[in-house]
């Protein structure tokens, strides 16, 4: 068991954060390219190749490839797969599938990490609601990632948002994380729990918030491939993730094309260009 203060949180300079922003924008483009191609009939291995091409064109390298032996550039998790699905030529998308795409990229030694869940063709209404609830929970967490707040204020905000949306399973076995010169940095960022605990958030910190919700309960199972995580009850899952930096000018969602301005505004918060909070 890790004791409370066995880690120190990496503090980035503004110059380092602007390199992380570049990595974040590469991740956003990788996800966009893969999502645009995710039509019935395409394999998840083809989506991996498309994302890798986008990454290489930007001069970036993968956060995922080779990570504990991980064999691909992105993760593609279909239906009851929650996270860490390995792209495969024999996994061919069909209309009605719910696909989570997770991507990470390194620019100049600095990491970006983000994920989205999308519908392939037409999906049932409850699948759409699950995806929307998960994305809303992410933005509720992102809006809470401001200097002076405590870490579990984010966890609490994510959980409250998810619960307000409906009776969803909130994954507990996997969490968000701090990020910077490595993809996964301590401490973990749970998607549930009481507020007011953990380290105080400060300028120069960057973290990845990543709620995972299900139409069933929170229990998970790992598949025989050593990576793919599925819901224990076979229910549908969604996963959304962004990397966010805490700056003197407010939160910057590094993996959002617009820095998070529109997403934060939608949940009543303001990003770096906003005028809230005394601007
Ligand atoms: N992006 C995932 C996360 O959010 C990690 C991917 S696991 C890897 O933490 F093996 F693919 F790298
Ligand atoms: Co992550």
Short mmCIF file of C-alpha atoms and ligand atoms in Angstrom, two decimals:
data_model
loop_
_atom_site.label_atom_id
_atom_site.label_comp_id
_atom_site.label_asym_id
_atom_site.label_seq_id
_atom_site.Cartn_x
_atom_site.Cartn_y
_atom_site.Cartn_z
CA UNK A 1 0.00 0.00 0.00
CA UNK A 2 1.33 3.40 -0.94
CA UNK A 3 1.60 5.93 1.85
CA UNK A 4 0.13 9.37 1.34
CA UNK A 5 3.24 11.32 0.44
CA UNK A 6 5.61 8.89 -1.27
CA UNK A 7 5.40 10.87 -4.49
CA UNK A 8 5.91 14.44 -5.52
CA UNK A 9 3.82 15.94 -8.28
CA UNK A 10 5.83 17.16 -11.27
CA UNK A 11 5.49 20.92 -11.77
CA UNK A 12 5.86 22.10 -15.38
CA UNK A 13 7.14 25.47 -16.53
CA UNK A 14 4.95 27.42 -18.98
CA UNK A 15 7.40 26.44 -21.75
CA UNK A 16 7.06 22.76 -20.86
CA UNK A 17 3.26 23.08 -20.79
CA UNK A 18 3.30 24.54 -24.28
CA UNK A 19 5.14 21.43 -25.49
CA UNK A 20 2.53 19.32 -23.69
CA UNK A 21 -0.09 21.35 -25.56
CA UNK A 22 1.55 20.31 -28.84
CA UNK A 23 1.40 16.66 -27.73
CA UNK A 24 -2.23 17.17 -26.73
CA UNK A 25 -3.12 18.57 -30.13
CA UNK A 26 -1.49 15.58 -31.83
CA UNK A 27 -3.63 13.28 -29.65
CA UNK A 28 -6.75 15.26 -30.60
CA UNK A 29 -5.93 14.80 -34.29
CA UNK A 30 -5.22 11.06 -33.84
CA UNK A 31 -8.62 10.58 -32.19
CA UNK A 32 -10.38 12.70 -34.83
CA UNK A 33 -8.79 10.74 -37.68
CA UNK A 34 -9.63 7.36 -36.13
CA UNK A 35 -13.17 8.44 -35.24
CA UNK A 36 -13.83 9.79 -38.75
CA UNK A 37 -12.80 6.42 -40.20
CA UNK A 38 -14.82 4.32 -37.74
CA UNK A 39 -17.55 3.12 -40.09
CA UNK A 40 -19.11 -0.35 -40.34
CA UNK A 41 -16.68 -2.72 -42.12
CA UNK A 42 -13.39 -1.20 -40.96
CA UNK A 43 -11.15 -3.13 -38.57
CA UNK A 44 -9.74 -1.70 -35.39
CA UNK A 45 -6.24 -2.50 -36.72
CA UNK A 46 -6.95 -0.15 -39.65
CA UNK A 47 -7.99 2.56 -37.19
CA UNK A 48 -4.69 2.01 -35.35
CA UNK A 49 -2.78 2.51 -38.61
CA UNK A 50 -4.71 5.70 -39.36
CA UNK A 51 -3.96 7.14 -35.91
CA UNK A 52 -0.30 6.12 -36.18
CA UNK A 53 0.01 7.84 -39.57
CA UNK A 54 -1.41 11.06 -38.08
CA UNK A 55 1.03 10.82 -35.17
CA UNK A 56 4.08 10.19 -37.35
CA UNK A 57 3.13 13.02 -39.72
CA UNK A 58 3.24 15.34 -36.69
CA UNK A 59 6.72 14.08 -35.75
CA UNK A 60 5.39 12.59 -32.51
CA UNK A 61 5.85 9.14 -30.97
CA UNK A 62 3.39 6.89 -29.16
CA UNK A 63 2.89 6.92 -25.39
CA UNK A 64 1.31 3.48 -25.62
CA UNK A 65 3.42 1.42 -28.05
CA UNK A 66 5.84 -0.70 -26.02
CA UNK A 67 4.39 0.43 -22.69
CA UNK A 68 4.77 -2.77 -20.64
CA UNK A 69 4.88 -4.42 -24.06
CA UNK A 70 1.63 -2.89 -25.36
CA UNK A 71 1.58 -3.75 -29.11
CA UNK A 72 -0.30 -0.81 -30.70
CA UNK A 73 -0.54 2.97 -31.00
CA UNK A 74 -4.09 3.33 -29.70
CA UNK A 75 -6.55 1.30 -27.65
CA UNK A 76 -9.86 0.33 -29.27
CA UNK A 77 -12.49 -1.04 -26.89
CA UNK A 78 -15.80 -2.24 -28.35
CA UNK A 79 -19.14 -2.56 -26.50
CA UNK A 80 -18.56 -4.38 -23.17
CA UNK A 81 -14.82 -3.66 -23.45
CA UNK A 82 -14.09 -0.75 -21.11
CA UNK A 83 -10.44 0.13 -21.81
CA UNK A 84 -7.15 -1.21 -23.20
CA UNK A 85 -8.65 -3.16 -26.10
CA UNK A 86 -5.89 -4.07 -28.58
CA UNK A 87 -6.58 -3.13 -32.22
CA UNK A 88 -6.90 -6.29 -34.34
CA UNK A 89 -7.42 -7.02 -38.03
CA UNK A 90 -10.18 -9.50 -37.14
CA UNK A 91 -12.17 -7.02 -35.05
CA UNK A 92 -14.35 -5.46 -37.74
CA UNK A 93 -16.78 -2.75 -36.69
CA UNK A 94 -20.50 -3.20 -37.27
CA UNK A 95 -23.39 -0.74 -37.15
CA UNK A 96 -24.58 -0.49 -33.56
CA UNK A 97 -21.15 -0.89 -31.99
CA UNK A 98 -20.02 1.48 -29.27
CA UNK A 99 -16.30 2.15 -29.76
CA UNK A 100 -13.90 3.71 -27.27
CA UNK A 101 -10.66 5.06 -28.75
CA UNK A 102 -7.77 5.98 -26.44
CA UNK A 103 -4.60 7.66 -27.77
CA UNK A 104 -1.38 9.03 -26.33
CA UNK A 105 1.48 10.90 -27.99
CA UNK A 106 4.90 12.21 -26.99
CA UNK A 107 6.38 15.48 -28.28
CA UNK A 108 9.81 16.52 -27.04
CA UNK A 109 9.55 14.05 -24.17
CA UNK A 110 6.14 15.31 -22.98
CA UNK A 111 2.98 13.21 -23.04
CA UNK A 112 -0.66 13.82 -23.96
CA UNK A 113 -3.45 11.28 -23.31
CA UNK A 114 -7.13 11.35 -24.26
CA UNK A 115 -10.04 9.08 -25.12
CA UNK A 116 -13.48 9.30 -26.68
CA UNK A 117 -16.40 6.91 -27.15
CA UNK A 118 -18.37 7.03 -30.37
CA UNK A 119 -21.31 5.31 -32.01
CA UNK A 120 -20.69 3.21 -35.12
CA UNK A 121 -23.76 3.73 -37.25
CA UNK A 122 -26.99 3.89 -35.26
CA UNK A 123 -26.90 2.76 -31.62
CA UNK A 124 -29.75 2.41 -29.10
CA UNK A 125 -30.86 5.50 -27.17
CA UNK A 126 -29.52 4.09 -23.87
CA UNK A 127 -26.06 3.78 -25.45
CA UNK A 128 -26.20 7.43 -26.52
CA UNK A 129 -27.24 8.42 -23.00
CA UNK A 130 -24.37 6.40 -21.50
CA UNK A 131 -21.84 8.15 -23.74
CA UNK A 132 -23.29 11.58 -23.00
CA UNK A 133 -23.29 10.91 -19.25
CA UNK A 134 -19.65 9.82 -19.36
CA UNK A 135 -18.57 12.88 -21.35
CA UNK A 136 -20.52 15.19 -19.00
CA UNK A 137 -18.84 13.56 -15.99
CA UNK A 138 -15.43 14.19 -17.60
CA UNK A 139 -16.19 17.89 -18.07
CA UNK A 140 -17.51 18.18 -14.53
CA UNK A 141 -14.15 16.83 -13.37
CA UNK A 142 -12.16 19.07 -15.70
CA UNK A 143 -14.05 22.14 -14.47
CA UNK A 144 -13.01 21.24 -10.93
CA UNK A 145 -9.29 21.00 -11.76
CA UNK A 146 -8.33 24.48 -10.63
CA UNK A 147 -5.51 25.78 -8.43
CA UNK A 148 -6.34 25.62 -4.74
CA UNK A 149 -8.81 22.70 -4.99
CA UNK A 150 -7.97 19.29 -3.51
CA UNK A 151 -7.48 16.25 -5.75
CA UNK A 152 -10.58 14.36 -4.63
CA UNK A 153 -12.74 17.40 -5.36
CA UNK A 154 -12.30 16.22 -8.96
CA UNK A 155 -13.21 12.62 -8.05
CA UNK A 156 -16.31 13.82 -6.23
CA UNK A 157 -17.39 16.08 -9.10
CA UNK A 158 -17.07 13.21 -11.59
CA UNK A 159 -19.09 10.87 -9.36
CA UNK A 160 -21.79 13.46 -8.61
CA UNK A 161 -22.21 14.22 -12.29
CA UNK A 162 -22.41 10.53 -13.22
CA UNK A 163 -24.98 9.85 -10.50
CA UNK A 164 -27.04 12.87 -11.53
CA UNK A 165 -27.19 11.47 -15.07
CA UNK A 166 -28.66 8.09 -14.14
CA UNK A 167 -28.03 4.69 -12.63
CA UNK A 168 -24.65 3.96 -14.20
CA UNK A 169 -21.83 1.74 -12.99
CA UNK A 170 -18.77 3.87 -12.16
CA UNK A 171 -15.53 1.95 -12.74
CA UNK A 172 -13.33 1.86 -9.65
CA UNK A 173 -10.54 -0.53 -10.72
CA UNK A 174 -9.06 2.02 -13.18
CA UNK A 175 -8.46 5.72 -12.59
CA UNK A 176 -7.07 8.88 -14.08
CA UNK A 177 -3.51 9.93 -13.34
CA UNK A 178 -1.05 12.78 -13.35
CA UNK A 179 0.99 13.12 -16.55
CA UNK A 180 3.97 14.96 -17.99
CA UNK A 181 7.42 13.50 -18.59
CA UNK A 182 5.71 10.10 -18.25
CA UNK A 183 2.19 8.99 -19.16
CA UNK A 184 1.18 7.54 -15.81
CA UNK A 185 2.39 9.56 -12.84
CA UNK A 186 1.25 9.44 -9.22
CA UNK A 187 -1.11 10.04 -7.64
CA UNK A 188 -4.08 8.24 -9.22
CA UNK A 189 -7.23 10.28 -9.89
CA UNK A 190 -10.27 8.18 -8.90
CA UNK A 191 -13.67 8.79 -10.46
CA UNK A 192 -15.54 8.58 -7.16
CA UNK A 193 -15.11 9.49 -3.53
CA UNK A 194 -15.39 12.13 -0.87
CA UNK A 195 -14.14 15.65 -1.69
CA UNK A 196 -11.49 17.62 0.17
CA UNK A 197 -8.71 15.03 0.25
CA UNK A 198 -5.38 14.48 -1.45
CA UNK A 199 -2.88 17.05 -2.63
CA UNK A 200 -3.80 20.67 -3.27
CA UNK A 201 -3.82 21.40 -7.02
CA UNK A 202 -1.33 24.04 -8.14
CA UNK A 203 -0.15 25.84 -11.24
CA UNK A 204 2.16 23.74 -13.40
CA UNK A 205 0.43 20.44 -12.65
CA UNK A 206 -1.10 18.34 -15.44
CA UNK A 207 -3.43 15.40 -15.07
CA UNK A 208 -5.54 13.03 -17.11
CA UNK A 209 -9.15 12.67 -15.95
CA UNK A 210 -10.89 9.61 -17.39
CA UNK A 211 -14.29 8.43 -16.18
CA UNK A 212 -15.49 5.00 -17.32
CA UNK A 213 -19.22 4.30 -16.97
CA UNK A 214 -21.31 1.21 -17.65
CA UNK A 215 -24.97 0.34 -18.14
CA UNK A 216 -24.49 -2.28 -15.43
CA UNK A 217 -22.32 -2.33 -12.33
CA UNK A 218 -18.70 -1.33 -11.68
CA UNK A 219 -17.02 -4.73 -11.66
CA UNK A 220 -14.36 -5.48 -14.28
CA UNK A 221 -12.53 -8.49 -15.68
CA UNK A 222 -9.27 -8.65 -17.61
CA UNK A 223 -9.20 -10.79 -20.76
CA UNK A 224 -6.69 -13.51 -21.61
CA UNK A 225 -4.79 -11.15 -23.93
CA UNK A 226 -3.45 -9.53 -20.76
CA UNK A 227 -4.82 -6.10 -21.69
CA UNK A 228 -8.48 -5.85 -22.63
CA UNK A 229 -10.66 -4.90 -19.66
CA UNK A 230 -14.35 -5.82 -19.94
CA UNK A 231 -17.40 -5.32 -17.73
CA UNK A 232 -17.90 -8.39 -15.52
CA UNK A 233 -21.64 -8.34 -16.22
CA UNK A 234 -21.27 -7.92 -19.99
CA UNK A 235 -22.88 -4.48 -19.96
CA UNK A 236 -22.00 -1.68 -22.36
CA UNK A 237 -19.19 0.71 -21.32
CA UNK A 238 -18.04 4.23 -22.22
CA UNK A 239 -14.74 6.03 -21.56
CA UNK A 240 -13.84 9.69 -22.04
CA UNK A 241 -10.50 11.26 -21.15
CA UNK A 242 -8.67 14.57 -21.45
CA UNK A 243 -5.30 15.84 -20.26
CA UNK A 244 -5.65 19.17 -18.45
CA UNK A 245 -3.04 21.66 -17.23
CA UNK A 246 -3.52 24.03 -14.32
CA UNK A 247 -2.05 27.38 -15.33
CA UNK A 248 -1.93 30.92 -13.99
CA UNK A 249 -4.61 31.76 -16.56
CA UNK A 250 -6.91 28.92 -15.54
CA UNK A 251 -7.39 25.35 -16.75
CA UNK A 252 -6.23 24.46 -20.26
CA UNK A 253 -7.57 21.22 -21.70
CA UNK A 254 -4.41 20.24 -23.57
CA UNK A 255 -6.06 17.49 -25.64
CA UNK A 256 -9.06 19.59 -26.75
CA UNK A 257 -8.67 21.44 -30.06
CA UNK A 258 -10.06 24.63 -28.48
CA UNK A 259 -8.23 24.23 -25.15
CA UNK A 260 -11.51 23.26 -23.51
CA UNK A 261 -13.23 26.63 -23.94
CA UNK A 262 -16.53 25.23 -25.26
CA UNK A 263 -16.65 22.15 -23.01
CA UNK A 264 -15.92 24.14 -19.87
CA UNK A 265 -18.44 26.83 -20.81
CA UNK A 266 -21.10 24.12 -21.18
CA UNK A 267 -20.65 23.06 -17.54
CA UNK A 268 -20.56 26.67 -16.36
CA UNK A 269 -16.80 26.97 -15.92
CA UNK A 270 -14.32 29.13 -17.80
CA UNK A 271 -11.04 28.22 -19.44
CA UNK A 272 -7.97 30.34 -20.08
CA UNK A 273 -9.80 32.74 -22.36
CA UNK A 274 -12.82 33.08 -20.10
CA UNK A 275 -13.70 36.07 -17.99
CA UNK A 276 -15.09 34.23 -14.97
CA UNK A 277 -13.54 34.18 -11.52
CA UNK A 278 -12.52 37.83 -11.36
CA UNK A 279 -11.50 38.44 -14.98
N1 LIG B 1 -4.37 5.83 -22.11
C1 LIG B 1 -4.52 4.82 -21.11
C2 LIG B 1 -4.79 5.59 -19.86
O1 LIG B 1 -5.56 6.42 -19.97
C3 LIG B 1 -3.36 3.92 -21.03
C4 LIG B 1 -3.22 3.06 -22.18
S1 LIG B 1 -2.48 1.62 -21.70
C5 LIG B 1 -1.33 1.33 -22.88
O2 LIG B 1 -4.26 5.50 -18.83
F1 LIG B 1 -0.77 0.26 -22.60
F2 LIG B 1 -1.94 1.29 -24.00
F3 LIG B 1 -0.46 2.29 -22.90
CO1 LIG B 2 -4.94 8.03 -19.18
#
